[in-house]
Every structure is written in structure tokens, then in C-alpha cells.
Short mmCIF file of C-alpha atoms and ligand atoms in Angstrom, two decimals:
data_model
loop_
_atom_site.label_atom_id
_atom_site.label_comp_id
_atom_site.label_asym_id
_atom_site.label_seq_id
_atom_site.Cartn_x
_atom_site.Cartn_y
_atom_site.Cartn_z
CA MET A 1 10.89 199.09 -21.83
CA PRO A 2 14.39 199.58 -20.48
CA ALA A 3 15.49 203.10 -19.91
CA THR A 4 17.09 204.65 -22.90
CA MET A 5 18.96 207.86 -23.32
CA SER A 6 16.31 210.24 -22.16
CA SER A 7 14.65 212.20 -24.90
CA ALA A 8 11.67 213.02 -22.69
CA ARG A 9 11.36 216.56 -21.42
CA PRO A 10 11.53 216.79 -17.60
CA SER A 11 8.16 216.47 -15.85
CA ALA A 12 7.06 217.30 -12.31
CA PRO A 13 7.74 214.42 -9.90
CA PRO A 14 4.73 212.23 -9.09
CA PRO A 15 2.74 213.16 -5.88
CA HIS A 16 3.96 211.37 -2.75
CA PRO A 17 1.63 210.33 0.11
CA VAL A 18 2.26 212.21 3.37
CA SER A 19 4.07 209.91 5.82
CA PRO A 20 3.43 209.87 9.60
CA ALA A 21 5.50 212.54 11.35
CA THR A 22 8.86 211.23 12.58
CA PRO A 23 11.69 213.24 14.15
CA SER A 24 13.51 215.32 11.59
CA PRO A 25 16.49 213.15 10.58
CA THR A 26 19.88 214.78 10.90
CA ALA A 27 22.41 214.35 8.14
CA PRO A 28 25.97 213.29 8.89
CA SER A 29 27.10 216.63 7.52
CA GLU A 30 25.70 218.35 10.61
CA THR A 31 28.37 216.57 12.60
CA SER A 32 31.36 216.27 10.27
CA GLY A 33 31.05 219.40 8.08
CA ALA A 34 31.49 217.42 4.88
CA ILE A 35 28.58 217.53 2.45
CA ALA A 36 26.52 214.37 2.77
CA CYS A 37 25.13 213.00 -0.47
CA ASP A 38 22.70 210.14 -1.07
CA LEU A 39 22.71 208.77 -4.61
CA PHE A 40 19.90 206.44 -5.69
CA CYS A 41 20.51 204.12 -8.65
CA ALA A 42 18.14 201.58 -10.17
CA VAL A 43 19.96 199.37 -12.70
CA ILE A 44 17.76 199.08 -15.80
CA ASP A 45 20.07 196.70 -17.63
CA ASN A 46 23.71 196.41 -18.66
CA PHE A 47 26.24 198.42 -16.69
CA GLY A 48 25.89 202.08 -17.53
CA ASP A 49 23.51 203.15 -14.79
CA ILE A 50 25.73 201.91 -12.01
CA GLY A 51 28.84 202.64 -14.08
CA VAL A 52 28.04 206.35 -14.16
CA CYS A 53 26.86 206.45 -10.53
CA TRP A 54 29.91 204.63 -9.18
CA ARG A 55 32.24 206.92 -11.10
CA LEU A 56 30.36 210.02 -9.88
CA ALA A 57 30.34 208.81 -6.26
CA ARG A 58 34.09 208.18 -6.31
CA GLN A 59 34.81 211.62 -7.72
CA LEU A 60 32.57 213.45 -5.24
CA THR A 61 34.31 211.55 -2.43
CA SER A 62 37.93 211.75 -3.56
CA GLU A 63 37.97 215.14 -5.31
CA HIS A 64 35.34 217.08 -3.34
CA GLY A 65 35.48 215.48 0.11
CA TRP A 66 31.78 214.61 0.13
CA GLN A 67 30.38 211.76 2.22
CA VAL A 68 28.51 209.68 -0.35
CA ARG A 69 26.05 206.85 0.17
CA ILE A 70 24.81 204.88 -2.86
CA PHE A 71 21.47 203.07 -2.81
CA VAL A 72 21.62 200.52 -5.64
CA ASP A 73 19.23 197.66 -6.38
CA ASP A 74 21.46 195.34 -8.43
CA LEU A 75 24.64 194.43 -6.55
CA HIS A 76 25.52 191.76 -9.12
CA ALA A 77 25.79 194.25 -11.98
CA PHE A 78 27.69 196.57 -9.65
CA GLN A 79 30.17 193.86 -8.63
CA LYS A 80 31.11 193.27 -12.29
CA LEU A 81 32.79 196.67 -12.37
CA CYS A 82 33.60 196.82 -8.65
CA PRO A 83 35.07 193.41 -7.72
CA ALA A 84 35.58 194.53 -4.09
CA LEU A 85 31.80 194.62 -3.59
CA ALA A 86 30.10 191.78 -1.67
CA VAL A 87 26.77 190.90 -3.26
CA ASP A 88 25.26 189.46 -0.07
CA ARG A 89 25.54 192.48 2.22
CA SER A 90 22.77 194.99 2.77
CA ARG A 91 25.25 197.69 3.76
CA GLN A 92 28.99 197.99 3.19
CA ALA A 93 31.69 200.54 2.44
CA VAL A 94 34.01 200.49 -0.58
CA SER A 95 36.60 203.22 -1.24
CA GLY A 96 35.08 205.31 1.55
CA ILE A 97 31.59 205.15 0.02
CA VAL A 98 28.68 203.54 1.86
CA ILE A 99 26.72 201.16 -0.37
CA GLU A 100 23.20 200.21 0.66
CA HIS A 101 21.41 197.41 -1.14
CA TRP A 102 18.20 199.16 -2.28
CA ARG A 103 16.30 195.92 -1.90
CA GLU A 104 12.89 197.28 -2.78
CA PRO A 105 11.56 200.65 -4.02
CA ALA A 106 10.12 201.58 -0.60
CA HIS A 107 13.38 200.79 1.24
CA ALA A 108 15.33 203.86 2.34
CA GLY A 109 18.09 202.41 4.49
CA ASP A 110 18.03 200.91 7.98
CA THR A 111 18.07 204.38 9.57
CA LEU A 112 16.35 207.26 7.84
CA GLU A 113 19.06 209.90 7.41
CA VAL A 114 18.37 212.53 4.74
CA ALA A 115 21.52 213.92 3.14
CA ASP A 116 22.36 217.50 2.20
CA VAL A 117 22.33 216.54 -1.49
CA VAL A 118 20.09 213.84 -2.94
CA ILE A 119 20.83 212.56 -6.44
CA GLU A 120 18.06 210.64 -8.19
CA ALA A 121 19.94 208.94 -11.02
CA PHE A 122 18.16 208.61 -14.36
CA GLY A 123 14.74 209.36 -12.89
CA CYS A 124 14.76 206.20 -10.74
CA GLU A 125 12.05 207.52 -8.32
CA LEU A 126 13.06 207.93 -4.67
CA PRO A 127 11.40 205.94 -1.87
CA HIS A 128 8.29 207.81 -0.73
CA VAL A 129 9.35 207.64 2.91
CA TYR A 130 12.65 209.28 2.00
CA VAL A 131 10.99 212.15 0.11
CA ALA A 132 8.63 212.73 3.02
CA ALA A 133 11.66 212.90 5.34
CA MET A 134 13.32 215.34 2.92
CA ALA A 135 10.27 217.58 3.30
CA ARG A 136 10.57 217.51 7.08
CA ARG A 137 14.27 218.32 7.12
CA GLU A 138 15.08 221.68 8.68
CA ARG A 139 17.16 222.72 5.65
CA ALA A 140 15.63 221.28 2.48
CA PRO A 141 18.18 219.09 0.71
CA VAL A 142 19.39 219.88 -2.80
CA TRP A 143 17.46 217.37 -4.95
CA LEU A 144 19.05 216.62 -8.32
CA ASN A 145 17.70 214.42 -11.07
CA LEU A 146 20.75 213.22 -12.99
CA GLU A 147 19.64 212.64 -16.58
CA TYR A 148 21.04 210.30 -19.23
CA LEU A 149 23.68 211.79 -21.52
CA SER A 150 22.45 213.23 -24.80
CA ALA A 151 24.37 215.37 -27.28
CA GLU A 152 21.18 216.94 -28.62
CA ASP A 153 20.94 220.73 -28.64
CA TRP A 154 17.78 220.96 -26.52
CA VAL A 155 19.72 219.60 -23.50
CA ALA A 156 21.32 222.99 -22.80
CA ASP A 157 17.85 224.58 -22.58
CA PHE A 158 16.76 222.12 -19.92
CA HIS A 159 19.94 221.81 -17.87
CA LEU A 160 19.37 223.09 -14.28
CA ARG A 161 15.65 223.63 -14.90
CA GLN A 162 13.74 223.26 -11.63
CA SER A 163 10.43 221.63 -10.83
CA PRO A 164 8.60 222.27 -7.52
CA HIS A 165 7.18 219.21 -5.79
CA PRO A 166 3.39 219.25 -6.12
CA ARG A 167 2.80 218.77 -2.38
CA TYR A 168 6.03 219.16 -0.41
CA PRO A 169 8.21 222.28 0.00
CA LEU A 170 10.86 220.66 -2.17
CA THR A 171 12.35 221.55 -5.54
CA LYS A 172 13.91 219.08 -7.96
CA THR A 173 16.64 220.32 -10.32
CA PHE A 174 17.27 218.51 -13.62
CA PHE A 175 20.99 218.02 -14.19
CA PHE A 176 21.79 217.21 -17.81
CA PRO A 177 25.15 215.82 -18.87
CA GLY A 178 26.16 216.94 -22.33
CA LEU A 179 28.86 217.44 -24.95
CA GLY A 180 28.23 221.12 -25.51
CA ALA A 181 28.23 224.46 -23.71
CA GLY A 182 25.45 225.11 -21.22
CA THR A 183 25.22 221.48 -20.10
CA GLY A 184 26.62 219.65 -17.06
CA GLY A 185 29.47 218.20 -19.15
CA VAL A 186 30.58 214.59 -18.63
CA LEU A 187 32.46 212.72 -15.91
CA LYS A 188 36.25 213.00 -15.91
CA GLU A 189 38.61 212.34 -13.00
CA HIS A 190 41.29 214.98 -12.36
CA HIS A 191 44.06 212.37 -12.67
CA LEU A 192 42.82 210.78 -15.91
CA ASP A 193 45.00 212.57 -18.49
CA ALA A 194 48.15 212.04 -16.41
CA ALA A 195 47.36 208.33 -16.04
CA ARG A 196 46.87 207.95 -19.78
CA ALA A 197 50.08 209.90 -20.55
CA ALA A 198 52.05 207.67 -18.17
CA PHE A 199 50.66 204.51 -19.82
CA GLU A 200 51.40 205.79 -23.32
CA ALA A 201 54.92 206.92 -22.35
CA SER A 202 55.94 203.56 -20.92
CA PRO A 203 56.62 200.65 -23.31
CA GLN A 204 57.16 198.53 -20.19
CA ALA A 205 53.68 199.38 -18.84
CA ARG A 206 52.09 198.59 -22.20
CA ASP A 207 53.98 195.32 -22.61
CA ALA A 208 53.11 194.30 -19.05
CA TRP A 209 49.50 195.15 -19.80
CA TRP A 210 49.48 192.94 -22.93
CA ARG A 211 51.05 189.99 -21.14
CA HIS A 212 48.68 190.33 -18.17
CA THR A 213 45.59 190.80 -20.34
CA THR A 214 46.21 188.47 -23.29
CA GLY A 215 49.11 186.28 -22.16
CA GLN A 216 51.04 187.54 -25.18
CA PRO A 217 53.45 190.45 -25.83
CA ALA A 218 52.26 193.64 -27.50
CA PRO A 219 51.68 193.11 -31.23
CA THR A 220 54.01 194.41 -33.94
CA PRO A 221 53.65 198.13 -34.84
CA ASP A 222 52.03 197.29 -38.21
CA ALA A 223 48.99 195.79 -36.44
CA THR A 224 45.84 197.83 -35.83
CA VAL A 225 44.62 197.14 -32.28
CA ILE A 226 40.85 197.41 -31.88
CA SER A 227 38.77 197.07 -28.69
CA LEU A 228 35.22 195.81 -29.22
CA PHE A 229 32.58 196.54 -26.57
CA ALA A 230 29.11 196.38 -28.15
CA TYR A 231 25.59 195.04 -27.98
CA GLU A 232 24.68 192.22 -30.37
CA ASN A 233 25.31 193.72 -33.82
CA PRO A 234 24.52 192.22 -37.26
CA ALA A 235 27.24 194.39 -38.82
CA VAL A 236 30.01 192.61 -36.90
CA ASP A 237 30.18 189.60 -39.25
CA SER A 238 31.00 191.77 -42.27
CA LEU A 239 33.68 193.63 -40.31
CA LEU A 240 35.28 190.41 -39.05
CA GLU A 241 35.49 189.16 -42.66
CA GLN A 242 37.01 192.45 -43.87
CA TRP A 243 39.58 192.35 -41.07
CA ARG A 244 40.37 188.68 -41.82
CA ASP A 245 40.79 189.31 -45.57
CA GLY A 246 42.39 192.75 -45.32
CA PRO A 247 45.96 193.73 -46.23
CA ASP A 248 47.18 194.50 -42.69
CA PRO A 249 47.08 192.65 -39.36
CA VAL A 250 44.24 193.48 -36.96
CA VAL A 251 44.29 192.49 -33.29
CA LEU A 252 40.83 192.49 -31.72
CA LEU A 253 40.36 192.78 -27.94
CA VAL A 254 36.87 191.69 -26.91
CA PRO A 255 35.68 191.98 -23.28
CA GLU A 256 33.38 189.03 -22.61
CA GLY A 257 29.79 190.13 -23.15
CA ARG A 258 26.91 190.55 -25.54
CA ILE A 259 29.05 190.49 -28.75
CA SER A 260 31.01 187.36 -27.73
CA GLY A 261 28.53 184.97 -29.37
CA ALA A 262 29.17 186.51 -32.78
CA LEU A 263 32.93 186.04 -32.33
CA ALA A 264 32.43 182.41 -31.35
CA ARG A 265 30.31 181.76 -34.44
CA PHE A 266 32.80 183.51 -36.73
CA PHE A 267 35.71 181.45 -35.42
CA GLY A 268 33.67 178.23 -35.21
CA LEU A 269 34.14 177.99 -31.44
CA PRO A 270 31.59 176.86 -28.86
CA SER A 271 32.12 180.15 -27.04
CA PHE A 272 34.47 183.12 -26.90
CA ALA A 273 34.83 183.39 -23.16
CA ALA A 274 37.57 185.32 -21.37
CA GLY A 275 40.95 183.73 -22.11
CA SER A 276 39.93 182.57 -25.59
CA HIS A 277 42.18 183.36 -28.55
CA ALA A 278 41.54 182.81 -32.24
CA GLU A 279 43.16 183.67 -35.57
CA ARG A 280 41.93 183.74 -39.19
CA GLY A 281 43.88 185.35 -42.00
CA LYS A 282 45.05 188.79 -40.91
CA LEU A 283 42.70 188.80 -37.88
CA ARG A 284 43.75 187.76 -34.38
CA ALA A 285 41.24 188.05 -31.53
CA HIS A 286 41.53 187.79 -27.73
CA ALA A 287 38.56 187.50 -25.37
CA LEU A 288 39.13 189.48 -22.19
CA ALA A 289 37.62 189.21 -18.74
CA PHE A 290 35.36 192.04 -17.65
CA THR A 291 37.59 194.30 -15.57
CA ASP A 292 37.06 197.23 -13.21
CA GLN A 293 36.64 200.73 -14.62
CA PRO A 294 40.32 201.76 -14.43
CA GLY A 295 41.15 198.50 -16.21
CA TYR A 296 38.71 199.38 -18.96
CA ASP A 297 40.42 202.75 -19.44
CA ALA A 298 43.73 200.90 -19.94
CA LEU A 299 42.10 198.75 -22.65
CA LEU A 300 41.04 201.93 -24.47
CA TRP A 301 44.55 203.37 -24.18
CA ALA A 302 46.16 200.14 -25.48
CA SER A 303 44.02 200.28 -28.63
CA HIS A 304 44.20 202.36 -31.82
CA LEU A 305 40.41 202.26 -32.32
CA ASN A 306 37.68 201.68 -29.75
CA PHE A 307 34.18 200.35 -30.37
CA VAL A 308 32.13 201.52 -27.40
CA ARG A 309 28.47 201.59 -26.45
CA GLY A 310 25.81 203.14 -24.23
CA GLU A 311 26.95 206.11 -22.18
CA ASP A 312 29.94 205.65 -19.90
CA SER A 313 32.26 203.76 -22.26
CA PHE A 314 31.22 206.25 -24.97
CA VAL A 315 32.57 209.03 -22.73
CA ARG A 316 35.71 207.10 -21.72
CA ALA A 317 36.58 206.60 -25.40
CA GLN A 318 36.44 210.36 -25.91
CA TRP A 319 38.86 210.92 -23.02
CA ALA A 320 41.14 208.19 -24.46
CA ALA A 321 41.75 210.65 -27.36
CA ARG A 322 41.62 207.91 -30.00
CA PRO A 323 39.17 207.33 -32.83
CA PHE A 324 36.08 205.50 -31.63
CA VAL A 325 32.86 204.04 -33.00
CA TRP A 326 29.72 204.32 -30.88
CA HIS A 327 27.07 201.62 -30.64
CA ILE A 328 24.26 203.71 -29.21
CA TYR A 329 21.75 202.04 -26.90
CA PRO A 330 19.16 200.86 -29.48
CA GLN A 331 15.66 202.34 -29.27
CA ALA A 332 12.44 201.41 -31.01
CA ASP A 333 11.62 203.13 -34.35
CA ASP A 334 15.28 204.18 -34.75
CA ALA A 335 14.69 206.95 -32.20
CA HIS A 336 18.39 206.57 -31.33
CA LEU A 337 19.60 207.81 -34.74
CA PRO A 338 18.99 211.55 -34.10
CA LYS A 339 20.99 211.12 -30.86
CA LEU A 340 23.79 209.46 -32.80
CA ASP A 341 23.83 212.28 -35.36
CA ALA A 342 23.79 214.90 -32.60
CA ALA A 343 26.96 213.36 -31.15
CA LEU A 344 28.51 213.15 -34.63
CA ALA A 345 27.72 216.84 -35.17
CA HIS A 346 29.72 217.82 -32.09
CA TYR A 347 32.57 215.46 -32.87
CA ALA A 348 32.84 215.50 -36.65
CA ASP A 349 31.58 218.85 -37.92
CA SER A 350 35.07 220.34 -38.08
CA LEU A 351 36.40 217.42 -40.16
CA PRO A 352 37.02 217.74 -43.93
CA ALA A 353 33.77 216.86 -45.70
CA GLU A 354 35.01 213.53 -47.10
CA SER A 355 36.29 212.35 -43.70
CA ARG A 356 33.11 213.51 -41.96
CA ALA A 357 30.99 211.59 -44.47
CA ALA A 358 33.13 208.46 -44.09
CA LEU A 359 32.83 208.59 -40.29
CA ALA A 360 29.07 209.10 -40.48
CA ARG A 361 28.72 206.17 -42.93
CA PHE A 362 30.71 203.91 -40.63
CA TRP A 363 28.85 204.95 -37.45
CA HIS A 364 25.49 204.55 -39.21
CA ALA A 365 26.50 201.12 -40.51
CA TRP A 366 27.47 200.11 -36.97
CA ASN A 367 24.03 201.26 -35.84
CA GLY A 368 21.93 199.41 -38.38
CA VAL A 369 21.97 201.71 -41.40
CA GLY A 370 24.03 200.36 -44.32
CA GLN A 371 27.04 198.04 -44.40
CA PRO A 372 30.42 198.94 -42.79
CA ASP A 373 33.30 199.59 -45.23
CA TRP A 374 36.55 199.18 -43.31
CA ALA A 375 38.86 200.31 -46.11
CA ASP A 376 36.76 203.46 -46.56
CA PHE A 377 37.02 204.19 -42.83
CA GLN A 378 40.75 203.40 -42.60
CA ARG A 379 41.59 205.80 -45.42
CA HIS A 380 40.82 208.65 -43.02
CA ARG A 381 42.64 207.16 -40.04
CA ALA A 382 45.21 209.98 -39.66
CA VAL A 383 42.49 212.63 -39.83
CA PHE A 384 40.42 210.77 -37.24
CA GLU A 385 43.43 210.41 -34.94
CA ARG A 386 44.15 214.12 -35.02
CA ARG A 387 40.48 214.95 -34.42
CA ALA A 388 40.29 212.60 -31.44
CA VAL A 389 43.10 214.44 -29.66
CA GLN A 390 41.58 217.83 -30.43
CA TRP A 391 38.09 216.75 -29.34
CA ALA A 392 39.30 215.55 -25.94
CA GLN A 393 40.68 219.05 -25.34
CA GLU A 394 37.47 220.75 -26.53
CA LEU A 395 35.32 218.51 -24.33
CA ALA A 396 37.53 219.16 -21.28
CA ALA A 397 36.78 222.88 -21.63
CA LEU A 398 33.20 222.22 -20.42
CA GLY A 399 34.52 221.22 -17.00
CA ASP A 400 33.78 217.77 -15.58
CA LEU A 401 30.30 216.72 -14.50
CA ALA A 402 31.20 215.98 -10.86
CA GLY A 403 32.85 219.39 -10.49
CA ASN A 404 29.94 221.17 -12.18
CA LEU A 405 27.46 219.31 -9.99
CA ALA A 406 29.41 220.08 -6.80
CA VAL A 407 29.58 223.79 -7.63
CA PHE A 408 25.85 223.92 -8.30
CA ALA A 409 24.93 221.97 -5.18
CA LYS A 410 27.09 224.18 -2.96
CA SER A 411 25.49 227.27 -4.48
CA GLN A 412 22.11 225.93 -3.38
CA LEU A 413 23.26 224.93 0.11
CA LYS A 414 24.26 228.43 1.14
O1 TRH B 1 26.68 198.66 -20.26
P1 TRH B 1 26.07 199.73 -21.08
O2 TRH B 1 25.38 199.30 -22.32
O3 TRH B 1 25.06 200.56 -20.17
C1 TRH B 1 23.84 201.07 -20.73
C2 TRH B 1 24.07 202.51 -21.13
O4 TRH B 1 24.60 203.24 -20.05
C3 TRH B 1 22.75 203.13 -21.59
O5 TRH B 1 22.94 204.53 -21.82
C4 TRH B 1 21.70 202.96 -20.49
O6 TRH B 1 20.46 203.43 -20.98
C5 TRH B 1 21.59 201.48 -20.16
O7 TRH B 1 22.86 200.99 -19.71
C6 TRH B 1 20.57 201.27 -19.08
O8 TRH B 1 27.21 200.74 -21.54
P2 TRH B 1 28.05 201.81 -20.76
O9 TRH B 1 27.22 203.00 -20.47
O10 TRH B 1 29.29 202.00 -21.52
O11 TRH B 1 28.43 201.14 -19.36
C7 TRH B 1 29.38 200.12 -19.32
C8 TRH B 1 30.21 200.28 -18.05
O12 TRH B 1 31.03 199.14 -17.86
C9 TRH B 1 31.15 201.47 -18.17
O13 TRH B 1 31.22 202.12 -16.91
C10 TRH B 1 32.48 200.82 -18.47
C11 TRH B 1 32.38 199.58 -17.65
N1 TRH B 1 33.25 198.48 -18.05
C12 TRH B 1 34.13 198.03 -17.08
O14 TRH B 1 34.20 198.58 -15.97
N2 TRH B 1 34.92 196.98 -17.36
C13 TRH B 1 34.88 196.35 -18.58
O15 TRH B 1 35.62 195.38 -18.79
C14 TRH B 1 33.98 196.85 -19.58
C15 TRH B 1 33.94 196.21 -20.93
C16 TRH B 1 33.16 197.93 -19.28
#
């Protein structure tokens, strides 16, 4: 069962066998002074696990001066959003970050160096030999379990809760991202708002982006530009028909992925691979290549409305300060719907009742409950646009996850 947004309460880590005594490993930080951080990431599926970890690692490195090493098992998924990565190397450095291919669960790097801060992403379970070495380290490392993002209220009660290791003198702290006070917040680079403002302020940058990305100039101002990043979704056919038959032009930008098959079928094409273009009625669609993470931010900024999914693109759409529709990572027995409604509560509760209801109807329809009504959603477009700008400011007040994590870790390293 692939990992889903964690609704489980934190539990004590499983017991680890005692490893044969080896010299206490020294962390790089004892030489350079910078905080050394090892981040372990097991890719369950899709791109969010490594998407979040890569973004976090780059922020800790560039904004906090940490020395970060990522252990990641799936270099192919990683390379999709980090083209500079070589998929055949067991160890490499990209953007000042060491990347180790975590080739099997027991592997803990060619040399066993325990960092000052150890981040276990999404409960991926650290190599036993590494945990044993953590226990032998003169100064116990700060051990953080980075949880999946959830907007549910209980998250604030569990954020920074600690769990002692059953056998070793180690303590694991549960670090919960969130959309509300008392949580770890969500990832946001310090330069992000300025980069978006620069893109939005420059017609040249936008036009260059359109020509580079679609081979065509930016569409006319009467067109609604929509980015579509989603899992397979039965509701998409109805929306494509409504956009095709609607009164106003819609330009759809579709990164190649799990929704591409539905586009191909709708347009009667064998595929809708990157570089494809199609037009029916008022709908024009472009298939885009998967790009790196900064490139994905630009896609969000070039659009009026963003369909996003999972965790990281869901957060990026909120920072893009535009209306967005979230395709939550589907879970059995509709367990994902309370998580969807918890996010809607944060985002939409201050909206006028009619607009809030229209947004909830549309998000539910996009997540398997009811049929999407585009005209009903569009009627509230101006309200949604104002709310999106306001929400980005409210969310920023929580502080960014990397900064919150760095402050906590330093408080434990004293
Ligand atoms: O790919 P996802 O569905 O990842 C999912 C979720 O994270 C989910 O919560 C988790 O349980 C599951 O993985 C295991 O959606 P997400 O989280 O938006 O991650 C996609 C990443 O891909 C994100 O960092 C944005 C990035 N991206 C690019 O870098 N370039 C692109 O062209 C596109 C479309 C996305």
C-alpha cells in the first residue's frame, strides 16, 4: 500500500539489533563548523517524496549553510525533477548536496559518518547500522521524522512530540508540516515571492516562457490559462467537454504524466506526449515536458488556475497565489476526503458562503464526489483570485518549514 498522507499517530520506532562496536564516527561538522545533516528518502511512488526532500535539502544548504547528504533509493524519479542527476552513480554532488544512492535498506553509505541532524523522511526507516552508530556518537544526533503534510487539526498536537528509542539512548522527534499555527509550516524558499513578482511584472519573460514551453506566443487576454497536473481522474472528461463547449477560450497546459492518456483519448490522438498540441471548440491544449522544480513554479505563475496533486505541487500552488484545485493522493475507503475538507477549511472558511460552497463542490467533484460544474466554479473566479492572494500571505505567517526545522534542530544541538 503506497504511503499516503499520514493519518497515523506517531509510534515508537521499531527495536534495532545492537551492532558490533565500531569507532565512534565523526561528523563533518566537527571539522567545518557547519551543521551536517543526513536526509533519508524512500520513494514510494510518484515524485512527492523526493520532491519535498530535494526542496528541503536545497533550502537547508543555501539558506542555512548546512552540509546536507541525501540517501535516496530511486534515482530515476529524482532525475525527473533534477535533470543534473546521474542515475548510474552511487555517490555524487548536485548544487552542493551529496547524493548517495540508497541501494538497499541496510546500506548506510560507503563510510559510516553520522551527521549532527538526521532526517527520516515520511517514516522511511533508517538503516539499522546507521541507528546503531547514532547511538555510539559522542553527542547524540538530532533525529527528526519528517511527516507527510496534513491540514487536519490534530497535527498541531503532535508536532515536535518526542519518542525515546526502546533500546538506544536516542530520541526521535516528529516534525509535522501543516497549514495552521502550531505546526512546522510548509516549504518556501526566501526568494520565491520576488521570483514570482519578477515573472508577473515582465511581459517579455512571460512571452519568452510561452514560446519556449509551447512554441507559441502567450494567448490573448480573454483566454483562461489552466495547468493540469493530476492522477488519472474520471472527472476530467466532463471538464474537457465543458471547456470545449464553453463561451470563452481555455488554454490547457498539461505536463506529461498520469492524466495524459485522458487528453489523448479526448482529442482522438494516439498519445499526448510532450510537444503535442490539440484544439477542439474553445479548448486548446499543449502537452509539456516534465521540468525541474523552478520550471514547475513558472508554469503555475503563467496560469490563471492550477490543478495540482499530492503534497509538494499542492503547496507550490498556494505560494503561486492563484486559485487552485487539489487532487489529493487517493486513499482506500475515501479516507482522503477528511484531509481534503481540512485543507478547504483553512483555505475557504473566510469566503462568502456561496463561493465556499462552490469551491467545495468543485474540489469534491475533482476528488470523486459529484460532477464538476465549470460555469458554477467560474462565477466565483474574482472571489477565488482575491482569496488566493490573501491565503499566501496568511500561510507565510507560519514561517517556512526549513527555517522552523533549522531553529528546532539548533535548539537541540546546544
Ligand atoms: O508526484 P506526487 O503525486 O507525489 C506524491 C505526493 O507527494 C503524495 O503526498 C505522496 O504520498 C506520494 O507522492 C508518495 O505529487 P507532488 O507531491 O506534487 O510531487 C510532484 C513533484 O514534482 C513536485 O515537487 C513538483 C514536481 N514537478 C516538477 O518538478 N516538474 C514538473 O514538470 C511537474 C509537473 C512536477
